[in-house]
CSV table of C-alpha atoms in Angstrom, one decimal:
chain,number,residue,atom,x,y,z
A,7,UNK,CA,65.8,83.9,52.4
A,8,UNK,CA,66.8,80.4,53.3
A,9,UNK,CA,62.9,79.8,53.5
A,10,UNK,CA,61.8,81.2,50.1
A,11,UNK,CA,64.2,79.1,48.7
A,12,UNK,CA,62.8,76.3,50.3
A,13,UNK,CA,59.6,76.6,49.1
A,14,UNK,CA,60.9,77.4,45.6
A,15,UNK,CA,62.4,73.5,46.0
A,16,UNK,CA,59.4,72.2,47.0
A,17,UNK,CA,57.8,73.5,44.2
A,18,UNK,CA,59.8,72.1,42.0
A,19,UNK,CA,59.7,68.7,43.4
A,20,UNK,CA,55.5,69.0,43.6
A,21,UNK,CA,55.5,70.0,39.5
A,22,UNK,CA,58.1,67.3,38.9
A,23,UNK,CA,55.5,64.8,41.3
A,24,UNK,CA,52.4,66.6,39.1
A,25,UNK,CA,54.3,65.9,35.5
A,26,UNK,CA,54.5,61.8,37.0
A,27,UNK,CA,57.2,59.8,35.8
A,28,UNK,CA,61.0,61.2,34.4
A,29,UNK,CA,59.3,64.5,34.8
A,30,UNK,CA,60.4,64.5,38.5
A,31,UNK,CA,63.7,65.0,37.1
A,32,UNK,CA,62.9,67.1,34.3
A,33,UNK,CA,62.3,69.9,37.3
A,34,UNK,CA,64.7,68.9,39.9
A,35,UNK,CA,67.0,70.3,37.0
A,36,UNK,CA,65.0,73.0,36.3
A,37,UNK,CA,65.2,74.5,40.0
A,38,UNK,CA,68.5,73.8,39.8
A,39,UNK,CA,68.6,76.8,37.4
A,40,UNK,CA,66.4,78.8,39.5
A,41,UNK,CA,68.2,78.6,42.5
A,42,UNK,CA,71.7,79.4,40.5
A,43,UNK,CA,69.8,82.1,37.9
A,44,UNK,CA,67.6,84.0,40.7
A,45,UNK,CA,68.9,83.4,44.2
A,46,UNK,CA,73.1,83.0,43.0
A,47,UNK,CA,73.3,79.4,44.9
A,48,UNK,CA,75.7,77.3,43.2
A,49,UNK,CA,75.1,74.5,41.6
A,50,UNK,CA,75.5,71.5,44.2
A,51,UNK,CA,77.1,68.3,43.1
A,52,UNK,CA,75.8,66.0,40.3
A,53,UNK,CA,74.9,62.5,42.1
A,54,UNK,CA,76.8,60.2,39.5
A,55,UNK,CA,78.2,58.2,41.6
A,56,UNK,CA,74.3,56.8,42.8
A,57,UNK,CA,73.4,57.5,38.9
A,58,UNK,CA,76.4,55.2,37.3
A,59,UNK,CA,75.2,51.9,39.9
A,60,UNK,CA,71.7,52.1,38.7
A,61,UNK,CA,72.9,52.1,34.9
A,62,UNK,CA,74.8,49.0,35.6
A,63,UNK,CA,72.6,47.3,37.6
A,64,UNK,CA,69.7,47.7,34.6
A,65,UNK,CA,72.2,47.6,32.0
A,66,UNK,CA,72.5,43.5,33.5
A,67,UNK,CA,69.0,43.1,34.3
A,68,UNK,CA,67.7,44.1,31.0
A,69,UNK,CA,69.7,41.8,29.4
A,70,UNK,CA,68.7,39.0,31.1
A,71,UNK,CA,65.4,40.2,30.6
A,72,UNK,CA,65.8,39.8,26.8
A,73,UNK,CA,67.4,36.7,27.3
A,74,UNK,CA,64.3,35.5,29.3
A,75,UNK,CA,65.7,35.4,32.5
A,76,UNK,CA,63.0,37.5,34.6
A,77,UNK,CA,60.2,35.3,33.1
A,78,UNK,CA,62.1,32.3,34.3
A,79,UNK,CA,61.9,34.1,38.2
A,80,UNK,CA,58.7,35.2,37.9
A,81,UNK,CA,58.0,31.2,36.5
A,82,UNK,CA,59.9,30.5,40.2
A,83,UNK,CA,57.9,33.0,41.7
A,84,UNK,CA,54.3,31.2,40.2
A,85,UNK,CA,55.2,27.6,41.6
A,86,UNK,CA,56.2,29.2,45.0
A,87,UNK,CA,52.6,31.3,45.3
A,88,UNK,CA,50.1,28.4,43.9
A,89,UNK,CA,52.3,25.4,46.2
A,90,UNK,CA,50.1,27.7,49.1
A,91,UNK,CA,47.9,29.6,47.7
A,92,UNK,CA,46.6,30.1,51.2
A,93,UNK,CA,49.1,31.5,52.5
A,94,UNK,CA,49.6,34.7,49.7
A,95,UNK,CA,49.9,37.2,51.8
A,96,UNK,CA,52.6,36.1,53.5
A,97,UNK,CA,54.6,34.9,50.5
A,98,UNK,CA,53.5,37.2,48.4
A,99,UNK,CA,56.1,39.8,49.8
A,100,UNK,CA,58.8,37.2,50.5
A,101,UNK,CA,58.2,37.2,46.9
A,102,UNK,CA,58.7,40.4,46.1
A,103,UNK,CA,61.1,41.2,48.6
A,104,UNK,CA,63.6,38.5,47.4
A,105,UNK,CA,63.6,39.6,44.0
A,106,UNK,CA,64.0,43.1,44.9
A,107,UNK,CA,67.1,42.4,46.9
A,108,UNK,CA,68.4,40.0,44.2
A,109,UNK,CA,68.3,42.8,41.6
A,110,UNK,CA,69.0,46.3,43.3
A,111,UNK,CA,65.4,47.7,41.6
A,112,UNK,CA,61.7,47.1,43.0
A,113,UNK,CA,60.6,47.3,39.2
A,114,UNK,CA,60.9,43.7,39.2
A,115,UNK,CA,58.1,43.4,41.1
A,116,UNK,CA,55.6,44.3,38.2
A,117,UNK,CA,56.3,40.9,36.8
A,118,UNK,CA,54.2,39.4,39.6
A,119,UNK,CA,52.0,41.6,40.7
A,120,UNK,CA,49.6,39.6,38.3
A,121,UNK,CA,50.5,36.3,39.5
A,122,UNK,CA,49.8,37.3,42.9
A,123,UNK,CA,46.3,39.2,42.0
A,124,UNK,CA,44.9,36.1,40.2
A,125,UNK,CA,46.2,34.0,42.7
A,126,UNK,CA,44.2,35.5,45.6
A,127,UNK,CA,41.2,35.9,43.5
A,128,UNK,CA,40.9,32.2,42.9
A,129,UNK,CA,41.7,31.4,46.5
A,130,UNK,CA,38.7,33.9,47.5
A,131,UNK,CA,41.4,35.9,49.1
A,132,UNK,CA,40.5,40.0,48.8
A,133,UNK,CA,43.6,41.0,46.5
A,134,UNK,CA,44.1,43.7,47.7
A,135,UNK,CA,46.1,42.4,50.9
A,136,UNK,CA,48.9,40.1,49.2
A,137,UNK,CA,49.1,43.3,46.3
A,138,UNK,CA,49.5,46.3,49.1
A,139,UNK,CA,52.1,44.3,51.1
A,140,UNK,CA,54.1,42.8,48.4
A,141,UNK,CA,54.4,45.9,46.8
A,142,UNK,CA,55.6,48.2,49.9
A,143,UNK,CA,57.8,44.5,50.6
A,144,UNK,CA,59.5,45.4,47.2
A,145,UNK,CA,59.9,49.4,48.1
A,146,UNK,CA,61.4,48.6,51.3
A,147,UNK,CA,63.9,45.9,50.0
A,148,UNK,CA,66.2,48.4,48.5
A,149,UNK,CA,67.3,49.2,52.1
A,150,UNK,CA,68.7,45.5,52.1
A,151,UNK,CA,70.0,45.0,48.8
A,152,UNK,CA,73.6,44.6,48.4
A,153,UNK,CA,73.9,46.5,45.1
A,154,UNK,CA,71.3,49.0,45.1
A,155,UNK,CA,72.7,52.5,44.6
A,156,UNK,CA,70.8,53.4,48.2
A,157,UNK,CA,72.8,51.0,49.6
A,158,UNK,CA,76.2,51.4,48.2
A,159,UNK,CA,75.9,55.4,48.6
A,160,UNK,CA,74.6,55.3,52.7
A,161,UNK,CA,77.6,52.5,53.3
A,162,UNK,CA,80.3,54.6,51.3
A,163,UNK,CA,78.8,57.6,54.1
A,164,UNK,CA,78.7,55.6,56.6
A,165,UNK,CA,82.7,54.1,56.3
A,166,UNK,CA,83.4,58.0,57.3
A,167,UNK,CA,81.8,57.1,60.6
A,168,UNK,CA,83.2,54.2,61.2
A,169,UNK,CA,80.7,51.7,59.9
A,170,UNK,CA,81.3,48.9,57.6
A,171,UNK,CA,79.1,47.8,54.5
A,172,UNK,CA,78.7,44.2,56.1
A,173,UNK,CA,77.5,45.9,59.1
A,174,UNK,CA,75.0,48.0,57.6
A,175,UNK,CA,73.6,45.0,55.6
A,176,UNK,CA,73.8,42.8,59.1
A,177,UNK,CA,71.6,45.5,60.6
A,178,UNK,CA,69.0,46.4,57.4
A,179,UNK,CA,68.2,42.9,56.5
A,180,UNK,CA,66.5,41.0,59.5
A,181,UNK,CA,65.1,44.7,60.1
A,182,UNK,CA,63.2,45.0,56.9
A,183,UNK,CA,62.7,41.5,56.7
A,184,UNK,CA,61.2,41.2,59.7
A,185,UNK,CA,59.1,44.5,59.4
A,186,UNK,CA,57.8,43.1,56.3
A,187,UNK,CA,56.3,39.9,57.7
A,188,UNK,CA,54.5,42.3,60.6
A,189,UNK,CA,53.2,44.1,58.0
A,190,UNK,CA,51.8,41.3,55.9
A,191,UNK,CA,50.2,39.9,59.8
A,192,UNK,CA,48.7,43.8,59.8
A,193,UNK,CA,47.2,43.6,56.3
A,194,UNK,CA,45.6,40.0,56.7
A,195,UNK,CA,43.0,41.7,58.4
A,196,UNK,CA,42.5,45.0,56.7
A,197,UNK,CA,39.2,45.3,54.1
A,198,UNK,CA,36.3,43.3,54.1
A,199,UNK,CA,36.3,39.5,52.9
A,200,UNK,CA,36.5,39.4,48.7
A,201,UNK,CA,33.1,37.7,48.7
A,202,UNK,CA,31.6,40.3,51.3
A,203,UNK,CA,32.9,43.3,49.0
A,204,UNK,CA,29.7,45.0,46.8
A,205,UNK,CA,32.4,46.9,44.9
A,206,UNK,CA,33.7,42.7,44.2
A,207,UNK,CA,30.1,41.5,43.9
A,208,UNK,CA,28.9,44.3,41.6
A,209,UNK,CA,31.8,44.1,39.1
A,210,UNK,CA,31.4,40.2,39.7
A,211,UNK,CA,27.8,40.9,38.1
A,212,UNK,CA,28.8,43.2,35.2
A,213,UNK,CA,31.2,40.6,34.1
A,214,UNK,CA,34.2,42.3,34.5
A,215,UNK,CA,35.9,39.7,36.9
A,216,UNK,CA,38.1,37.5,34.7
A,217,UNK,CA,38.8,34.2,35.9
A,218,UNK,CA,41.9,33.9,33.1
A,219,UNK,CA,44.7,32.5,35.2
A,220,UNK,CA,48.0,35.2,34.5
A,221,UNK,CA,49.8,31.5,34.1
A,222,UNK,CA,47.6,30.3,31.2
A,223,UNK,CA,49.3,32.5,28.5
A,224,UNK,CA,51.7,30.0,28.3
A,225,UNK,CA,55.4,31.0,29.4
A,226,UNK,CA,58.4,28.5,27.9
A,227,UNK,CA,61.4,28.9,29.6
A,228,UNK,CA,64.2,28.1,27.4
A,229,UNK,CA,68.2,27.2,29.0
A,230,UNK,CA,69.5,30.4,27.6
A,231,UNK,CA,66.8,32.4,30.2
A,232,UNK,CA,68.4,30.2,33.2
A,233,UNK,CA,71.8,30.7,32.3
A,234,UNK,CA,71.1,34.4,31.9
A,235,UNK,CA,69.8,33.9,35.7
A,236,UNK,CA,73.1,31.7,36.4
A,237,UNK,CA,75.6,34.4,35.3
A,238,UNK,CA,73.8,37.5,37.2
A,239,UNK,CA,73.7,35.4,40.7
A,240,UNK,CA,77.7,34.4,40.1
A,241,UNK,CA,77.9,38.7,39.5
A,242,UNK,CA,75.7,39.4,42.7
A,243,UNK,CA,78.1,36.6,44.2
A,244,UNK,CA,81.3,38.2,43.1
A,245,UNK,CA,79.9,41.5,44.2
A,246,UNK,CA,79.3,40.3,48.1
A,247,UNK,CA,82.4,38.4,48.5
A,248,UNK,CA,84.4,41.4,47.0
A,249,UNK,CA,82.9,43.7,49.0
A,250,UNK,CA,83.2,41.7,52.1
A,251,UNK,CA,86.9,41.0,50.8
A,252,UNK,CA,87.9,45.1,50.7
A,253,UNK,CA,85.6,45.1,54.3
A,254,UNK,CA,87.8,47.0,57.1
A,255,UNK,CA,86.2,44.1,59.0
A,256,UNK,CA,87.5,41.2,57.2
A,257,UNK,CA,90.2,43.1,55.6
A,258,UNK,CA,91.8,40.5,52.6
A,259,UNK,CA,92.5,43.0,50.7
A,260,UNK,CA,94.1,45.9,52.0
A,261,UNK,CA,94.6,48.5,48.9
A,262,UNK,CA,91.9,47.3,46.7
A,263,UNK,CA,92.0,48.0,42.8
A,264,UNK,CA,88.4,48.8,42.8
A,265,UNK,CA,86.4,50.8,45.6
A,266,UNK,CA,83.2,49.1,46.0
A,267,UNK,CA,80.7,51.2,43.8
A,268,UNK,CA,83.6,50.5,40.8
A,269,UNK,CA,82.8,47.2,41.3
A,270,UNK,CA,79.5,46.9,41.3
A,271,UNK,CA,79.6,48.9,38.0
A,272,UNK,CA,82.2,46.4,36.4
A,273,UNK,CA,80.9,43.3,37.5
A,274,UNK,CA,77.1,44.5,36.4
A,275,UNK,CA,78.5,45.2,33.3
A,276,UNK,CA,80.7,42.5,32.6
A,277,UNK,CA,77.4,40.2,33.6
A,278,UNK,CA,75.3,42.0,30.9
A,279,UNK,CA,78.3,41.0,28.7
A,280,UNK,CA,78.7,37.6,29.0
A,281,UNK,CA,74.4,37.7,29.1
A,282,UNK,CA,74.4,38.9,25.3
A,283,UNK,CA,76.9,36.5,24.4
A,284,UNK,CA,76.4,33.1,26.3
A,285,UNK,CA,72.7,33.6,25.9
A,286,UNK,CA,72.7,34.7,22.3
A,287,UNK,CA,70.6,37.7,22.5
A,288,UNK,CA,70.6,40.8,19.9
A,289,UNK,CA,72.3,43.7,21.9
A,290,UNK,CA,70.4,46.4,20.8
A,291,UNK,CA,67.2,45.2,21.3
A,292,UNK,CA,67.9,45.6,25.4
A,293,UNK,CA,67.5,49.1,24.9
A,294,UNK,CA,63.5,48.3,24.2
A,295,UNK,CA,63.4,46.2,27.1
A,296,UNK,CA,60.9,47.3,29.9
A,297,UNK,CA,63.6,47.3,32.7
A,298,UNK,CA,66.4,49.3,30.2
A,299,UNK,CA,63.3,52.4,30.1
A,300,UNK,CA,62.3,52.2,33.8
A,301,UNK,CA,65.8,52.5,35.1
A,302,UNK,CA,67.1,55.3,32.5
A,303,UNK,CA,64.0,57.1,33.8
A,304,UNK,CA,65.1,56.2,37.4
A,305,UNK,CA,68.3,58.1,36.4
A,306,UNK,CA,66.7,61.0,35.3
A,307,UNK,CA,64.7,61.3,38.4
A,308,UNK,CA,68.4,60.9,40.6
A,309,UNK,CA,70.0,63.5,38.4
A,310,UNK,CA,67.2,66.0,38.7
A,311,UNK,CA,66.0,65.7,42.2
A,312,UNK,CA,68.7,64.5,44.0
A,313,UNK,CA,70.8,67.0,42.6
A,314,UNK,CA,68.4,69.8,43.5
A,315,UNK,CA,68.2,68.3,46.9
A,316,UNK,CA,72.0,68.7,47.6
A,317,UNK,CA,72.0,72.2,45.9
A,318,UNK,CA,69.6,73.4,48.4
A,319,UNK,CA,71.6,71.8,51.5
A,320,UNK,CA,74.9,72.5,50.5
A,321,UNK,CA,74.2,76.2,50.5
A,322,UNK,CA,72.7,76.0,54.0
A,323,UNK,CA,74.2,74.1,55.8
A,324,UNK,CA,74.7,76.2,58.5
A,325,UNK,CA,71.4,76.8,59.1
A,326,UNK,CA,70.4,73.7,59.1
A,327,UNK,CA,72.7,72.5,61.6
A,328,UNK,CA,71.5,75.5,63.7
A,329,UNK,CA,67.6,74.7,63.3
A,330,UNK,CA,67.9,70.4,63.2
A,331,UNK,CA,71.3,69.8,65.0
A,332,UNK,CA,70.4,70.3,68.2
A,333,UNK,CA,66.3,68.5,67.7
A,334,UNK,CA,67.4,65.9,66.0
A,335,UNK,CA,70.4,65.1,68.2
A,336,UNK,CA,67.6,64.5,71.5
A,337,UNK,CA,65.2,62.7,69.4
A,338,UNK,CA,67.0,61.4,66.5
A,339,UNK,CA,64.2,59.0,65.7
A,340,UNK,CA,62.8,62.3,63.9
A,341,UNK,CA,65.3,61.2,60.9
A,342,UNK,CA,63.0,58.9,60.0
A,343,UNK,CA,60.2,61.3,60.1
A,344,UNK,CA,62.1,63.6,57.8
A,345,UNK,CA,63.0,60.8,55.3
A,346,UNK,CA,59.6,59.5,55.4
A,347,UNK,CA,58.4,62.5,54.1
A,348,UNK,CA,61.4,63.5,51.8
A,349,UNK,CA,61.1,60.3,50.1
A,350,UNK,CA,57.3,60.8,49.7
A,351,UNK,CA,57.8,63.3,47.6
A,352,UNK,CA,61.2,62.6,45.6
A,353,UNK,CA,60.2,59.1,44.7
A,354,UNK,CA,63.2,57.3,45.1
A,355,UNK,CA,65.0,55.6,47.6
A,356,UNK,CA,68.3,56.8,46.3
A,357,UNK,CA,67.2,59.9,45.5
A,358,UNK,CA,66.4,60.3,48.9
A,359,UNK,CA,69.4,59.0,50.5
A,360,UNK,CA,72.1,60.9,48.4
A,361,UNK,CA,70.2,64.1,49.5
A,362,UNK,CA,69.3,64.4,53.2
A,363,UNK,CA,71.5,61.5,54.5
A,364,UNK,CA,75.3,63.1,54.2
A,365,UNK,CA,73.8,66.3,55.9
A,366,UNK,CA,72.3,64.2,58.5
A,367,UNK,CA,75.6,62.4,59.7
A,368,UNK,CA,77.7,65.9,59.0
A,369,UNK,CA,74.8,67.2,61.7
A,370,UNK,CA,76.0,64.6,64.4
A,371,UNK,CA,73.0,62.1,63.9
A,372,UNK,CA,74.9,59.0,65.3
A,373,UNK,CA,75.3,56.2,63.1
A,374,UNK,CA,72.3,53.7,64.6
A,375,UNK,CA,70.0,56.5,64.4
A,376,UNK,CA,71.2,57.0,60.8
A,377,UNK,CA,70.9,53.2,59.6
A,378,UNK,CA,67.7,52.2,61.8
A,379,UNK,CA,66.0,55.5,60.3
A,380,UNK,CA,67.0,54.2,56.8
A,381,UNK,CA,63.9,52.1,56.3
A,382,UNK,CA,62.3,55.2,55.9
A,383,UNK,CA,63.7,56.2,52.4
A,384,UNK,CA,61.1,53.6,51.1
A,385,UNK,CA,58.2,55.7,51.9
A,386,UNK,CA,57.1,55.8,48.0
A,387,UNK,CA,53.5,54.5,49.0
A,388,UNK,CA,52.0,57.7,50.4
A,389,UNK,CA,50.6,59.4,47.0
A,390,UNK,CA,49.0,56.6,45.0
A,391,UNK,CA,50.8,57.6,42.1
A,392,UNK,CA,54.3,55.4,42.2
A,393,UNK,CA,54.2,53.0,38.9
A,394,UNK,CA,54.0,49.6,41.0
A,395,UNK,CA,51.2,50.9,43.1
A,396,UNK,CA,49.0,51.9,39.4
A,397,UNK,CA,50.3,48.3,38.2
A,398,UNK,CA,48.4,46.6,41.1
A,399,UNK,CA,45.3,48.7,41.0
A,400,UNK,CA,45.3,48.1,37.5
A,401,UNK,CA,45.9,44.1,37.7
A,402,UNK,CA,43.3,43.8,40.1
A,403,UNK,CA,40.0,43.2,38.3
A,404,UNK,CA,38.0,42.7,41.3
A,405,UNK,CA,38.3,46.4,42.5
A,406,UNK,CA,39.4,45.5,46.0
A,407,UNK,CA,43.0,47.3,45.0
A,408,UNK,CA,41.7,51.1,44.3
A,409,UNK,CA,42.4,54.2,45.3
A,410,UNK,CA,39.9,56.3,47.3
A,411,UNK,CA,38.2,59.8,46.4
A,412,UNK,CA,40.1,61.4,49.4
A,413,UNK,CA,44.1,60.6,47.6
A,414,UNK,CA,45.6,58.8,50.7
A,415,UNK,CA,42.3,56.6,51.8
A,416,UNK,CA,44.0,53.5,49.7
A,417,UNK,CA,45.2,49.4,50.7
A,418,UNK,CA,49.1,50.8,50.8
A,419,UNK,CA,49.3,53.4,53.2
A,420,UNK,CA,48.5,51.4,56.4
A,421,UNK,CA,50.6,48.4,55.4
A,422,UNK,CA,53.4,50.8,54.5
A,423,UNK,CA,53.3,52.7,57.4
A,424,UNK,CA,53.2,50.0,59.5
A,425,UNK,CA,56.3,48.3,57.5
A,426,UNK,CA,58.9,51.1,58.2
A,427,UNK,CA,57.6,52.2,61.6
A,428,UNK,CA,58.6,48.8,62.9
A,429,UNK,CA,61.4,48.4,60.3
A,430,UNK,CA,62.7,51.6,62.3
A,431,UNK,CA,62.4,50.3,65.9
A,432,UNK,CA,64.1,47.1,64.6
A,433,UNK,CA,66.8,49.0,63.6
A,434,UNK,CA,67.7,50.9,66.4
A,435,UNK,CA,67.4,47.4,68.5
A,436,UNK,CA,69.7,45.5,66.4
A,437,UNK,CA,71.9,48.8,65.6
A,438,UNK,CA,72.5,48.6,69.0
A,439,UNK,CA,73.9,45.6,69.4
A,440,UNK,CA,75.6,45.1,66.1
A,441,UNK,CA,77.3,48.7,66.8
């Protein structure tokens, strides 16, 4: 029966994937009422915990959005690309990467995928390199952000075990950092040369190439966009230092007030405060801003999928432990197989963890095995449908960055896969040690 129901999950999660967007959660709800209605499984729990850290986390950003704040980054982000233009597809995902793990969300790297597309073309660089790797660089950063709900949901799991947040951050970061930068080697020689590509020379010829720099729309950046930036690094600050302060490591505080992912909330929101007020922007019109949508739709997708992903587990549990316990405890590098392909299909790195990784560690998977296969949670690059990978196709004018007739024959999947398989083997090297 256990199998029926399986496949009545993956259904769900492959017309939720089919709908596109929020309507991943739309049916992770949906077969929450199947399996409760037709097959009596009840209801799992609700992740609001991981759904409550990504509404405060946008509730911040979007306000310094409105107050100008991510123009001002992506302004940074401009001088940083054109000081070496050469070198794009190596900075490119430093880029990317940074911002990510600055602001909990990879959404903020659609502010310069069009930066980094014009940038390339003008150097005579094919595009499609600095596009593919910045954006899996942004996916993957997640893993390594100190207030992403991923993040602050695996270390509240881990602390069970005996591992502390620092520890998990000392262990993800050089790991995904590194794996990045061997992707982005990888990539520099994948595709043909721009000027040696006829899908390049014949759009080139039709006049569809534009040579309008994304920089020459004019951008001001006014001292209410930098303070908005100011006040959300001193949250992010406050965040860290807490965190490390309530640390069994460091241990300053011994009975904290606030457990970490009460923090986060607090501080997140208290920054979005002081954002509206200091920076003198109108409070309701965050709720139109691009980031506000993208991460209430990010909720939806948690609450839907992640919740039908724990309903499933919860009510097998046993069987799972039966069929993976044993296999995954003599090759527990297959974790990383599974989340590869679980996060391929729920499309969220949060999603993803709150689902498969509490079963994982309640099936014995040790600890290193766990973090080092966390890097695979960031496998959204496999089906050419995520919204930053249709951004860069789209931005790219030169048609370097498209997706092939067979689905998976596009520039992210060998940059991608490349990224976390090494990501991976990083971190059971430097799990090792750290642990």
């Amino acid at each position: 029966m256990w199998i029926i129901e399986l496949l009545v999950v993956l259904f769900f999660i492959w017309l939720g994937a089919r709908i596109g967007s929020i309507g991943i959660g739309f049916a992770g709800g949906f077969g929450v009422l199947t399996l409760a209605v037709v097959f009596g499984i009840e209801p799992g729990a609700i992740p609001m915990d991981v759904i409550l850290i990504i509404m405060g986390v946008i509730a911040a950003i979007a306000a310094m959005q409105e107050a100008g704040g991510l123009d001002y980054l992506v302004w940074l982000a401009e001088k940083v690309l054109k000081a070496n233009p050469k070198y794009i597809t190596f900075l490119a995902p430093v880029v990317t990467y940074v911002m990510t793990m600055f602001a909990g969300t990879g959404h903020t790297a659609f502010s310069t995928l069009p930066v980094i597309a014009e940038v390339a073309k003008r150097e005579g660089i094919r595009p499609s390199r600095p596009l593919a790797i910045a954006t899996v660089a942004s996916q993957i950063a997640i893993t390594a952000s100190p207030i992403s709900a991923a993040v602050v949901f695996f270390a509240a799991e881990l602390e069970e075990v005996g591992v502390d947040y620092l520890q998990l951050l000392i262990i993800a970061i050089p790991s995904s950092f590194i794996a990045v930068m061997v992707g982005a080697l990888v990539t520099n020689f994948l595709g043909k040369e721009l000027a040696d590509d006829p899908v390049y020379q014949d759009r080139l010829a039709k006049g569809l190439v534009s040579d309008e720099s994304a920089s020459d729309k004019g951008r001001e950046i006014t001292k209410e966009a930098k303070r908005s930036v100011l006040i959300f690094c001193v949250a992010i600050i406050g965040v860290v230092f807490y965190a490390t302060a309530i640390s069994p490591m460091v241990g300053l505080l011994k009975e904290p007030i606030l457990a970490r992912d009460h923090a986060i909330i607090t501080f997140m929101l208290s920054a979005a405060t002081l954002i509206t007020l200091l920076c003198k922007i109108e409070a309701k019109n965050i709720l139109n801003a691009a980031t506000f949508k993208s991460g209430m739709s990010a909720c939806i997708c948690v609450l839907g999928v992640a919740w039908l992903g724990t309903t499933f587990v919860a009510a097998h549990l046993d069987e799972i432990n039966i069929f993976a316990g044993n296999l995954l405890e003599a090759k527990p590098w297959l974790l990383a197989v599974v989340l590869f392909f679980a996060a391929m299909l729920l499309y969220s790195q949060a999603a993803t963890t709150r689902a498969l990784m509490p079963a994982a560690l309640a099936l014995g998977v040790s600890p290193v095995a766990a973090i080092a296969a966390f890097a695979a949670v960031s496998a959204l690059f496999v089906l050419p449908t995520y919204p930053t990978l249709l951004a860069a196709v789209e931005f790219d004018d030169t048609g370097s960055t498209r997706i092939g007739k067979y689905v998976f024959d596009h520039p992210f999947l060998i940059p991608g896969v490349v990224t976390i398989t090494v990501a991976v083997a990083l971190g059971f090297l430097i799990g090792g040690v750290v642990l």
